[in-house]
mmCIF file of C-alpha atoms in Angstrom:
data_model
loop_
_atom_site.group_PDB
_atom_site.id
_atom_site.type_symbol
_atom_site.label_atom_id
_atom_site.label_comp_id
_atom_site.label_asym_id
_atom_site.label_seq_id
_atom_site.Cartn_x
_atom_site.Cartn_y
_atom_site.Cartn_z
ATOM 1 C CA MET A 29 -0.086 -0.051 -0.097
ATOM 2 C CA ALA A 30 1.299 3.721 -0.960
ATOM 3 C CA ARG A 31 0.634 7.183 -0.662
ATOM 4 C CA HIS A 32 0.521 8.965 -4.278
ATOM 5 C CA GLU A 33 0.918 12.201 -5.122
ATOM 6 C CA GLY A 34 -1.046 13.911 -7.912
ATOM 7 C CA ARG A 35 -1.185 17.479 -9.786
ATOM 8 C CA GLY A 36 -4.816 18.891 -11.694
ATOM 9 C CA MET A 37 -5.364 21.899 -13.086
ATOM 10 C CA ALA A 38 -8.848 23.641 -13.902
ATOM 11 C CA SER A 39 -9.453 26.762 -15.784
ATOM 12 C CA VAL A 40 -12.643 29.093 -15.713
ATOM 13 C CA ASN A 41 -14.078 31.633 -18.298
ATOM 14 C CA TYR A 42 -16.884 33.424 -16.018
ATOM 15 C CA PRO A 43 -19.405 35.762 -16.924
ATOM 16 C CA ILE A 44 -20.261 38.316 -14.779
ATOM 17 C CA GLY A 45 -24.015 38.740 -13.781
ATOM 18 C CA MET A 46 -26.679 37.747 -16.018
ATOM 19 C CA ASN A 47 -28.963 39.370 -18.631
ATOM 20 C CA LEU A 48 -32.555 38.956 -17.583
ATOM 21 C CA GLY A 49 -33.942 42.420 -18.363
ATOM 22 C CA GLY A 50 -30.762 44.311 -18.635
ATOM 23 C CA ASP A 51 -29.749 42.646 -15.272
ATOM 24 C CA PRO A 52 -30.472 46.379 -13.542
ATOM 25 C CA SER A 53 -29.115 47.503 -10.579
ATOM 26 C CA GLN A 54 -30.167 51.218 -8.949
ATOM 27 C CA ALA A 55 -28.702 53.294 -6.047
ATOM 28 C CA LEU A 56 -29.978 56.569 -4.214
ATOM 29 C CA ILE A 57 -27.472 58.988 -2.597
ATOM 30 C CA HIS A 58 -28.397 61.752 -0.262
ATOM 31 C CA SER A 59 -26.242 64.215 1.657
ATOM 32 C CA ASN A 60 -26.861 64.791 5.260
ATOM 33 C CA PRO A 61 -26.778 68.376 7.246
ATOM 34 C CA ASP A 62 -23.568 67.275 8.518
ATOM 35 C CA GLY A 63 -21.951 66.727 4.987
ATOM 36 C CA LYS A 64 -22.014 62.657 5.383
ATOM 37 C CA PHE A 65 -23.229 60.734 2.338
ATOM 38 C CA THR A 66 -25.855 57.436 2.526
ATOM 39 C CA VAL A 67 -25.868 55.040 -0.292
ATOM 40 C CA ALA A 68 -28.933 53.310 -0.320
ATOM 41 C CA LEU A 69 -29.280 49.847 -2.009
ATOM 42 C CA SER A 70 -31.515 46.888 -2.062
ATOM 43 C CA ALA A 71 -28.730 44.410 -2.917
ATOM 44 C CA ILE A 72 -27.761 42.521 0.310
ATOM 45 C CA ASP A 73 -23.887 42.219 1.852
ATOM 46 C CA LEU A 74 -23.363 38.257 1.928
ATOM 47 C CA GLY A 75 -19.928 39.031 3.544
ATOM 48 C CA GLN A 76 -18.108 39.525 0.435
ATOM 49 C CA GLY A 77 -17.435 42.909 1.373
ATOM 50 C CA MET A 78 -20.282 44.529 -1.084
ATOM 51 C CA LYS A 79 -20.635 47.511 1.353
ATOM 52 C CA GLN A 80 -16.981 48.302 1.577
ATOM 53 C CA VAL A 81 -16.557 48.434 -2.265
ATOM 54 C CA SER A 82 -19.749 50.292 -2.413
ATOM 55 C CA ARG A 83 -18.480 52.935 0.088
ATOM 56 C CA GLN A 84 -14.879 52.977 -1.767
ATOM 57 C CA ILE A 85 -16.495 54.039 -5.250
ATOM 58 C CA ALA A 86 -19.131 56.251 -3.881
ATOM 59 C CA ALA A 87 -16.524 58.229 -2.050
ATOM 60 C CA GLU A 88 -14.236 58.398 -5.156
ATOM 61 C CA THR A 89 -16.903 59.522 -7.252
ATOM 62 C CA LEU A 90 -18.313 62.137 -4.710
ATOM 63 C CA GLY A 91 -14.614 63.328 -3.801
ATOM 64 C CA VAL A 92 -15.159 62.865 -0.167
ATOM 65 C CA PRO A 93 -13.487 61.133 2.476
ATOM 66 C CA ILE A 94 -14.439 57.326 2.860
ATOM 67 C CA GLU A 95 -15.237 57.429 6.349
ATOM 68 C CA ASP A 96 -18.070 60.076 5.024
ATOM 69 C CA VAL A 97 -19.650 57.591 3.139
ATOM 70 C CA PHE A 98 -22.677 55.025 4.754
ATOM 71 C CA VAL A 99 -23.898 52.146 2.767
ATOM 72 C CA ASP A 100 -27.581 51.142 3.685
ATOM 73 C CA THR A 101 -28.651 47.787 2.254
ATOM 74 C CA ALA A 102 -32.605 48.506 2.792
ATOM 75 C CA ASP A 103 -34.952 45.893 1.652
ATOM 76 C CA SER A 104 -37.132 45.943 -1.388
ATOM 77 C CA ASP A 105 -39.812 47.689 -0.032
ATOM 78 C CA THR A 106 -37.737 50.692 0.934
ATOM 79 C CA GLY A 107 -34.993 50.732 -0.938
ATOM 80 C CA PRO A 108 -34.385 51.120 -4.948
ATOM 81 C CA HIS A 109 -34.909 48.125 -7.194
ATOM 82 C CA ASP A 110 -31.841 45.473 -7.652
ATOM 83 C CA MET A 111 -31.904 41.978 -8.977
ATOM 84 C CA GLY A 112 -30.006 40.876 -6.134
ATOM 85 C CA SER A 113 -26.539 39.699 -4.674
ATOM 86 C CA PHE A 114 -25.738 36.693 -6.946
ATOM 87 C CA ALA A 115 -24.037 35.735 -10.154
ATOM 88 C CA SER A 116 -20.845 37.671 -9.115
ATOM 89 C CA ARG A 117 -22.348 41.130 -10.422
ATOM 90 C CA GLY A 118 -22.349 43.032 -7.252
ATOM 91 C CA THR A 119 -19.206 45.247 -7.700
ATOM 92 C CA HIS A 120 -19.932 45.459 -11.563
ATOM 93 C CA ARG A 121 -23.550 46.057 -11.504
ATOM 94 C CA MET A 122 -24.146 47.819 -8.182
ATOM 95 C CA GLY A 123 -20.867 49.807 -8.555
ATOM 96 C CA ASN A 124 -22.188 51.172 -11.797
ATOM 97 C CA ALA A 125 -25.340 52.471 -10.386
ATOM 98 C CA ILE A 126 -23.349 53.962 -7.605
ATOM 99 C CA ILE A 127 -21.251 55.976 -10.003
ATOM 100 C CA VAL A 128 -24.283 57.571 -11.768
ATOM 101 C CA ALA A 129 -26.073 58.661 -8.596
ATOM 102 C CA ALA A 130 -22.999 59.977 -7.053
ATOM 103 C CA ARG A 131 -22.196 61.793 -9.985
ATOM 104 C CA GLU A 132 -25.483 63.400 -9.883
ATOM 105 C CA ALA A 133 -25.141 64.232 -6.272
ATOM 106 C CA ARG A 134 -21.552 65.319 -6.641
ATOM 107 C CA GLY A 135 -23.247 68.144 -9.475
ATOM 108 C CA VAL A 136 -25.779 69.254 -7.035
ATOM 109 C CA LEU A 137 -23.049 69.607 -4.282
ATOM 110 C CA LEU A 138 -20.783 71.867 -6.482
ATOM 111 C CA GLU A 139 -23.580 73.818 -7.373
ATOM 112 C CA ALA A 140 -24.485 74.689 -3.956
ATOM 113 C CA ALA A 141 -20.802 75.449 -3.115
ATOM 114 C CA ALA A 142 -20.440 77.334 -6.310
ATOM 115 C CA GLU A 143 -23.142 79.521 -4.905
ATOM 116 C CA GLU A 144 -21.609 80.275 -1.442
ATOM 117 C CA LEU A 145 -18.373 80.757 -3.078
ATOM 118 C CA GLU A 146 -19.807 83.218 -5.894
ATOM 119 C CA VAL A 147 -17.920 81.101 -8.363
ATOM 120 C CA ASN A 148 -18.792 78.815 -11.362
ATOM 121 C CA ALA A 149 -19.416 75.212 -10.653
ATOM 122 C CA SER A 150 -17.368 74.240 -13.257
ATOM 123 C CA ASP A 151 -14.352 75.880 -11.516
ATOM 124 C CA LEU A 152 -14.845 73.859 -8.524
ATOM 125 C CA VAL A 153 -12.782 70.687 -7.644
ATOM 126 C CA THR A 154 -13.016 68.460 -4.260
ATOM 127 C CA ASP A 155 -9.625 67.647 -2.466
ATOM 128 C CA GLY A 156 -10.735 64.005 -1.188
ATOM 129 C CA ARG A 157 -10.614 65.369 2.736
ATOM 130 C CA GLY A 158 -13.853 66.948 2.662
ATOM 131 C CA ASN A 159 -13.303 70.421 1.271
ATOM 132 C CA ILE A 160 -13.873 71.966 -1.966
ATOM 133 C CA HIS A 161 -12.101 74.749 -3.608
ATOM 134 C CA VAL A 162 -11.713 76.497 -6.647
ATOM 135 C CA ARG A 163 -9.519 75.234 -9.151
ATOM 136 C CA GLY A 164 -5.844 76.874 -8.776
ATOM 137 C CA ALA A 165 -6.763 78.916 -6.040
ATOM 138 C CA PRO A 166 -7.188 76.262 -3.004
ATOM 139 C CA SER A 167 -7.405 79.299 -0.501
ATOM 140 C CA LYS A 168 -11.037 80.137 -1.804
ATOM 141 C CA THR A 169 -12.809 77.060 -0.186
ATOM 142 C CA ILE A 170 -15.551 75.417 1.818
ATOM 143 C CA THR A 171 -16.038 72.285 3.250
ATOM 144 C CA VAL A 172 -18.567 69.716 2.222
ATOM 145 C CA LYS A 173 -20.353 70.184 5.613
ATOM 146 C CA ALA A 174 -20.904 73.529 5.357
ATOM 147 C CA THR A 175 -21.886 73.209 1.802
ATOM 148 C CA ALA A 176 -24.733 70.495 2.946
ATOM 149 C CA GLN A 177 -25.845 72.812 5.716
ATOM 150 C CA ALA A 178 -26.259 76.057 3.163
ATOM 151 C CA ALA A 179 -27.773 73.300 0.561
ATOM 152 C CA GLN A 180 -30.641 72.303 3.042
ATOM 153 C CA PHE A 181 -31.101 75.293 5.000
ATOM 154 C CA LYS A 182 -30.141 78.430 3.100
ATOM 155 C CA GLN A 183 -30.456 77.410 -0.950
ATOM 156 C CA GLY A 184 -32.968 74.935 -0.327
ATOM 157 C CA LYS A 185 -31.626 72.218 -2.361
ATOM 158 C CA THR A 186 -31.520 68.344 -1.507
ATOM 159 C CA ILE A 187 -28.129 67.177 -2.694
ATOM 160 C CA ALA A 188 -28.927 63.490 -3.839
ATOM 161 C CA GLY A 189 -28.673 61.383 -6.922
ATOM 162 C CA ARG A 190 -30.140 58.801 -8.537
ATOM 163 C CA GLY A 191 -28.518 55.879 -10.650
ATOM 164 C CA ILE A 192 -29.405 52.923 -12.689
ATOM 165 C CA PHE A 193 -27.118 50.627 -14.661
ATOM 166 C CA LEU A 194 -28.484 48.343 -17.705
ATOM 167 C CA ILE A 195 -26.605 45.582 -19.656
ATOM 168 C CA PRO A 196 -26.863 46.952 -23.289
ATOM 169 C CA LEU A 197 -28.802 44.628 -25.784
ATOM 170 C CA SER A 198 -26.562 42.263 -27.457
ATOM 171 C CA ALA A 199 -26.619 42.110 -31.379
ATOM 172 C CA VAL A 200 -28.002 39.061 -32.953
ATOM 173 C CA ASP A 201 -26.734 37.393 -36.115
ATOM 174 C CA ALA A 202 -29.451 37.193 -38.233
ATOM 175 C CA GLU A 203 -28.489 33.862 -39.715
ATOM 176 C CA THR A 204 -27.007 32.130 -36.538
ATOM 177 C CA GLY A 205 -29.099 33.810 -33.791
ATOM 178 C CA GLU A 206 -25.536 33.814 -31.995
ATOM 179 C CA MET A 207 -25.148 36.776 -29.376
ATOM 180 C CA ASN A 208 -23.317 37.771 -26.211
ATOM 181 C CA PRO A 209 -25.689 38.346 -23.295
ATOM 182 C CA ASN A 210 -22.715 39.353 -21.253
ATOM 183 C CA THR A 211 -20.274 42.243 -21.566
ATOM 184 C CA ALA A 212 -17.632 41.490 -18.827
ATOM 185 C CA PHE A 213 -15.730 38.116 -18.015
ATOM 186 C CA ALA A 214 -13.428 37.033 -15.227
ATOM 187 C CA HIS A 215 -10.881 34.429 -15.628
ATOM 188 C CA ALA A 216 -8.977 32.081 -13.767
ATOM 189 C CA CYS A 217 -6.480 28.982 -13.697
ATOM 190 C CA LEU A 218 -6.233 26.834 -10.469
ATOM 191 C CA VAL A 219 -3.287 24.161 -10.045
ATOM 192 C CA ALA A 220 -3.935 21.723 -6.905
ATOM 193 C CA ASP A 221 -1.681 19.268 -5.514
ATOM 194 C CA VAL A 222 -3.012 16.242 -3.443
ATOM 195 C CA ALA A 223 -1.860 12.990 -1.798
ATOM 196 C CA VAL A 224 -3.951 9.969 -2.058
ATOM 197 C CA ASP A 225 -3.530 6.701 0.193
ATOM 198 C CA ASP A 226 -4.852 3.775 -2.033
ATOM 199 C CA GLU A 227 -5.451 1.984 1.410
ATOM 200 C CA THR A 228 -7.619 4.277 3.096
ATOM 201 C CA GLY A 229 -8.863 6.212 0.251
ATOM 202 C CA GLU A 230 -8.002 9.662 1.958
ATOM 203 C CA VAL A 231 -6.896 12.710 -0.012
ATOM 204 C CA GLU A 232 -4.775 15.483 1.562
ATOM 205 C CA VAL A 233 -4.521 18.644 -0.561
ATOM 206 C CA LEU A 234 -1.062 19.334 -0.151
ATOM 207 C CA ARG A 235 -1.096 22.982 -2.009
ATOM 208 C CA MET A 236 -3.035 24.944 -4.415
ATOM 209 C CA THR A 237 -1.546 27.640 -6.466
ATOM 210 C CA SER A 238 -3.936 30.093 -8.989
ATOM 211 C CA ALA A 239 -3.993 33.021 -11.016
ATOM 212 C CA TYR A 240 -7.116 35.265 -11.474
ATOM 213 C CA GLU A 241 -7.808 37.947 -13.874
ATOM 214 C CA LEU A 242 -10.565 40.341 -11.909
ATOM 215 C CA GLY A 243 -10.546 43.450 -13.937
ATOM 216 C CA ARG A 244 -9.038 46.213 -11.925
ATOM 217 C CA VAL A 245 -8.956 45.204 -7.959
ATOM 218 C CA ILE A 246 -10.604 48.072 -6.011
ATOM 219 C CA ASN A 247 -9.978 46.370 -2.369
ATOM 220 C CA PRO A 248 -6.881 44.470 -2.732
ATOM 221 C CA ARG A 249 -6.904 42.793 0.763
ATOM 222 C CA MET A 250 -10.667 41.918 0.520
ATOM 223 C CA VAL A 251 -10.105 39.984 -2.750
ATOM 224 C CA GLU A 252 -7.395 38.129 -1.378
ATOM 225 C CA GLN A 253 -9.619 37.186 1.732
ATOM 226 C CA GLN A 254 -12.493 36.234 -0.577
ATOM 227 C CA LEU A 255 -10.201 34.311 -2.933
ATOM 228 C CA VAL A 256 -8.370 32.244 -0.133
ATOM 229 C CA GLY A 257 -12.082 31.783 1.702
ATOM 230 C CA GLY A 258 -13.617 30.624 -1.391
ATOM 231 C CA ALA A 259 -10.865 28.380 -2.376
ATOM 232 C CA TRP A 260 -11.148 26.702 1.455
ATOM 233 C CA MET A 261 -15.009 26.576 0.540
ATOM 234 C CA GLY A 262 -14.500 24.761 -2.905
ATOM 235 C CA ILE A 263 -12.056 22.069 -0.676
ATOM 236 C CA SER A 264 -15.063 21.804 1.334
ATOM 237 C CA HIS A 265 -17.414 20.831 -1.596
ATOM 238 C CA ALA A 266 -14.738 18.799 -3.398
ATOM 239 C CA LEU A 267 -14.303 16.232 -0.499
ATOM 240 C CA TYR A 268 -16.282 16.611 2.185
ATOM 241 C CA GLU A 269 -19.875 18.373 2.213
ATOM 242 C CA THR A 270 -22.714 16.021 1.255
ATOM 243 C CA PRO A 271 -26.598 15.916 1.974
ATOM 244 C CA GLU A 272 -26.316 12.231 1.001
ATOM 245 C CA PRO A 273 -27.010 9.131 1.184
ATOM 246 C CA TYR A 274 -30.790 9.577 0.038
ATOM 247 C CA TYR A 275 -30.925 13.477 -1.029
ATOM 248 C CA PRO A 276 -33.159 14.814 -1.202
ATOM 249 C CA ASN A 277 -34.943 12.825 1.471
ATOM 250 C CA PRO A 278 -33.029 13.420 4.702
ATOM 251 C CA GLU A 279 -33.244 10.178 5.892
ATOM 252 C CA HIS A 280 -30.080 8.850 7.588
ATOM 253 C CA GLY A 281 -28.512 12.183 6.302
ATOM 254 C CA PRO A 282 -26.443 14.715 8.295
ATOM 255 C CA ARG A 283 -28.835 16.247 11.116
ATOM 256 C CA ASP A 284 -26.705 18.759 12.419
ATOM 257 C CA PHE A 285 -23.341 20.391 12.066
ATOM 258 C CA ASN A 286 -21.863 17.609 14.620
ATOM 259 C CA GLU A 287 -22.610 15.229 11.576
ATOM 260 C CA TYR A 288 -22.470 17.466 8.689
ATOM 261 C CA LEU A 289 -18.806 16.840 7.273
ATOM 262 C CA MET A 290 -16.881 19.692 6.395
ATOM 263 C CA PRO A 291 -12.865 20.415 6.626
ATOM 264 C CA GLY A 292 -11.202 21.743 9.836
ATOM 265 C CA PRO A 293 -8.139 23.649 10.897
ATOM 266 C CA GLY A 294 -6.414 20.592 10.279
ATOM 267 C CA GLU A 295 -7.104 20.406 6.403
ATOM 268 C CA ILE A 296 -5.914 23.926 5.864
ATOM 269 C CA ALA A 297 -3.346 23.696 2.654
ATOM 270 C CA PRO A 298 -1.038 26.430 1.689
ATOM 271 C CA TYR A 299 -2.544 28.441 -1.063
ATOM 272 C CA HIS A 300 -0.712 31.018 -3.594
ATOM 273 C CA VAL A 301 -2.945 33.350 -5.163
ATOM 274 C CA THR A 302 -1.694 35.655 -8.202
ATOM 275 C CA VAL A 303 -4.206 38.561 -8.994
ATOM 276 C CA LEU A 304 -4.142 39.715 -12.362
ATOM 277 C CA GLU A 305 -5.658 43.443 -13.406
ATOM 278 C CA ARG A 306 -7.115 43.802 -16.919
ATOM 279 C CA PRO A 307 -9.627 46.549 -16.279
ATOM 280 C CA ALA A 308 -13.152 45.948 -17.931
ATOM 281 C CA PRO A 309 -14.204 48.880 -20.326
ATOM 282 C CA ASP A 310 -17.661 48.957 -18.592
ATOM 283 C CA GLY A 311 -16.890 48.255 -15.120
ATOM 284 C CA PRO A 312 -16.763 50.756 -12.299
ATOM 285 C CA PHE A 313 -13.027 51.865 -12.285
ATOM 286 C CA GLY A 314 -12.365 48.719 -14.470
ATOM 287 C CA GLY A 315 -13.452 46.480 -11.837
ATOM 288 C CA LYS A 316 -15.402 42.959 -12.050
ATOM 289 C CA GLY A 317 -15.148 41.227 -8.894
ATOM 290 C CA PRO A 318 -14.307 37.726 -8.152
ATOM 291 C CA GLY A 319 -17.430 36.246 -6.476
ATOM 292 C CA GLU A 320 -18.666 32.627 -7.157
ATOM 293 C CA MET A 321 -15.389 31.887 -9.108
ATOM 294 C CA CYS A 322 -13.401 32.006 -6.194
ATOM 295 C CA ALA A 323 -14.718 28.061 -5.701
ATOM 296 C CA ASN A 324 -15.375 26.960 -9.052
ATOM 297 C CA PRO A 325 -11.906 26.122 -10.254
ATOM 298 C CA VAL A 326 -11.059 24.043 -6.971
ATOM 299 C CA LEU A 327 -13.485 21.032 -7.889
ATOM 300 C CA PRO A 328 -12.415 20.115 -10.957
ATOM 301 C CA ALA A 329 -8.636 20.784 -10.197
ATOM 302 C CA ILE A 330 -9.062 18.481 -7.284
ATOM 303 C CA ALA A 331 -10.630 15.601 -9.457
ATOM 304 C CA ASN A 332 -8.008 15.752 -11.952
ATOM 305 C CA ALA A 333 -5.358 15.417 -9.081
ATOM 306 C CA VAL A 334 -7.203 12.354 -7.653
ATOM 307 C CA TYR A 335 -7.102 11.056 -11.052
ATOM 308 C CA ASN A 336 -3.581 11.685 -11.609
ATOM 309 C CA ALA A 337 -2.547 10.381 -8.435
ATOM 310 C CA VAL A 338 -4.436 7.285 -8.846
ATOM 311 C CA GLY A 339 -6.192 6.605 -11.805
ATOM 312 C CA VAL A 340 -9.605 7.241 -10.550
ATOM 313 C CA ARG A 341 -12.075 9.056 -12.260
ATOM 314 C CA VAL A 342 -14.594 10.186 -9.436
ATOM 315 C CA ASP A 343 -17.664 12.258 -11.595
ATOM 316 C CA GLU A 344 -20.047 12.696 -8.656
ATOM 317 C CA LEU A 345 -19.313 14.937 -5.414
ATOM 318 C CA PRO A 346 -17.765 15.065 -2.868
ATOM 319 C CA ILE A 347 -15.093 12.713 -3.812
ATOM 320 C CA THR A 348 -15.154 10.232 -0.887
ATOM 321 C CA PRO A 349 -12.534 8.004 0.344
ATOM 322 C CA GLU A 350 -15.171 5.202 -0.412
ATOM 323 C CA LYS A 351 -15.704 5.899 -4.001
ATOM 324 C CA ILE A 352 -11.901 6.328 -4.733
ATOM 325 C CA LEU A 353 -11.401 2.848 -3.213
ATOM 326 C CA ARG A 354 -14.211 1.003 -5.473
ATOM 327 C CA GLY A 355 -12.333 2.925 -8.149
ATOM 328 C CA ILE A 356 -8.819 1.356 -7.511
ATOM 329 C CA LYS A 357 -10.680 -1.975 -6.845
ATOM 330 C CA ALA A 358 -12.356 -1.785 -10.323
ATOM 331 C CA ASN A 359 -9.272 -0.751 -12.086
ATOM 332 C CA GLY A 360 -7.474 -3.631 -10.323
ATOM 333 C CA GLY A 361 -5.223 -1.680 -8.256
ATOM 334 C CA ALA A 362 -3.912 2.316 -8.372
ATOM 335 C CA LYS A 363 -2.887 3.306 -11.711
ATOM 336 C CA PRO A 364 -0.595 6.751 -11.226
ATOM 337 C CA GLY A 365 -0.578 8.965 -14.364
ATOM 338 C CA PRO A 366 2.838 11.035 -15.304
ATOM 339 C CA ARG A 367 3.623 13.693 -12.910
ATOM 340 C CA ARG A 368 5.768 16.808 -14.242
ATOM 341 C CA GLY A 369 7.653 19.463 -12.793
ATOM 342 C CA GLY A 370 7.912 20.845 -8.867
ATOM 343 C CA PRO A 371 5.853 23.452 -7.210
ATOM 344 C CA VAL A 372 4.194 25.804 -9.490
ATOM 345 C CA ASN A 373 5.576 29.190 -9.395
ATOM 346 C CA TRP A 374 3.521 31.831 -11.619
ATOM 347 C CA ARG A 375 4.952 34.973 -10.207
#
């Protein structure tokens, strides 16, 4: 009996969002009397960091400090319409809607400031630190807070903006009907190295190495965390999690998280991630976002690595020791495939 090592690879070409009715997202932005801004969305932050990215996009477009922006993910009764938080669409769709709304609100903000400074709004700039001043004359200035107060209590202006983003209709080939419903695609390639015990069927993930092309990375640390967390989820789906044996019938299945099998800290594998930036022409500041793609390539890469290690092709998840041992028995023993190269290094 032996322990066999194998390497598997998988690549992903992932469409961002969908195209049902243009896949619209809407955003509303308004200023409060203290000069801080509220962004109202109906999309929900599921832990992927959408609120933080929304704050960054709004603050950059408004020209105000990020700490002066608050994101309210309301419900569908009180917030603007949105298709939802799915299909890896958050950064691209909602970010674009926020930019439209923030530009409108910024226009009103500068008009109010221009009235106070007695200049043309086109001559004003923001410094990103809460101040508005005349271009080329930084001493002629007014704070965003003072501008908001003047607009609301003196000028009778509402500093607010509305934004919506729709995917444009795709051209359709008259002869073939071919069309492209997506305007942005993200890409990834992942290599998994595993060790398989041909006596117990157990799989150990030794390391993973990946490269992700995500457009412009708006928040590098959050992207890294999402990619690592998503890969861990992919390992869990590939090797552990299942509602079997009789899904959807719950009989004899896991009843709680004491019985629902998941990996723990002892199964953590070293993971090296390289992020490639190729800004999307229609993305907010070029962004696309990782989303579901974080976990997707892990599953086929591990399946391919198991096949490379012992010659067993498992085509139903999870890849359990029982399935591997049955495959080894059916093959008349482990049949390791060719293995080339040492650790992957894409830097």
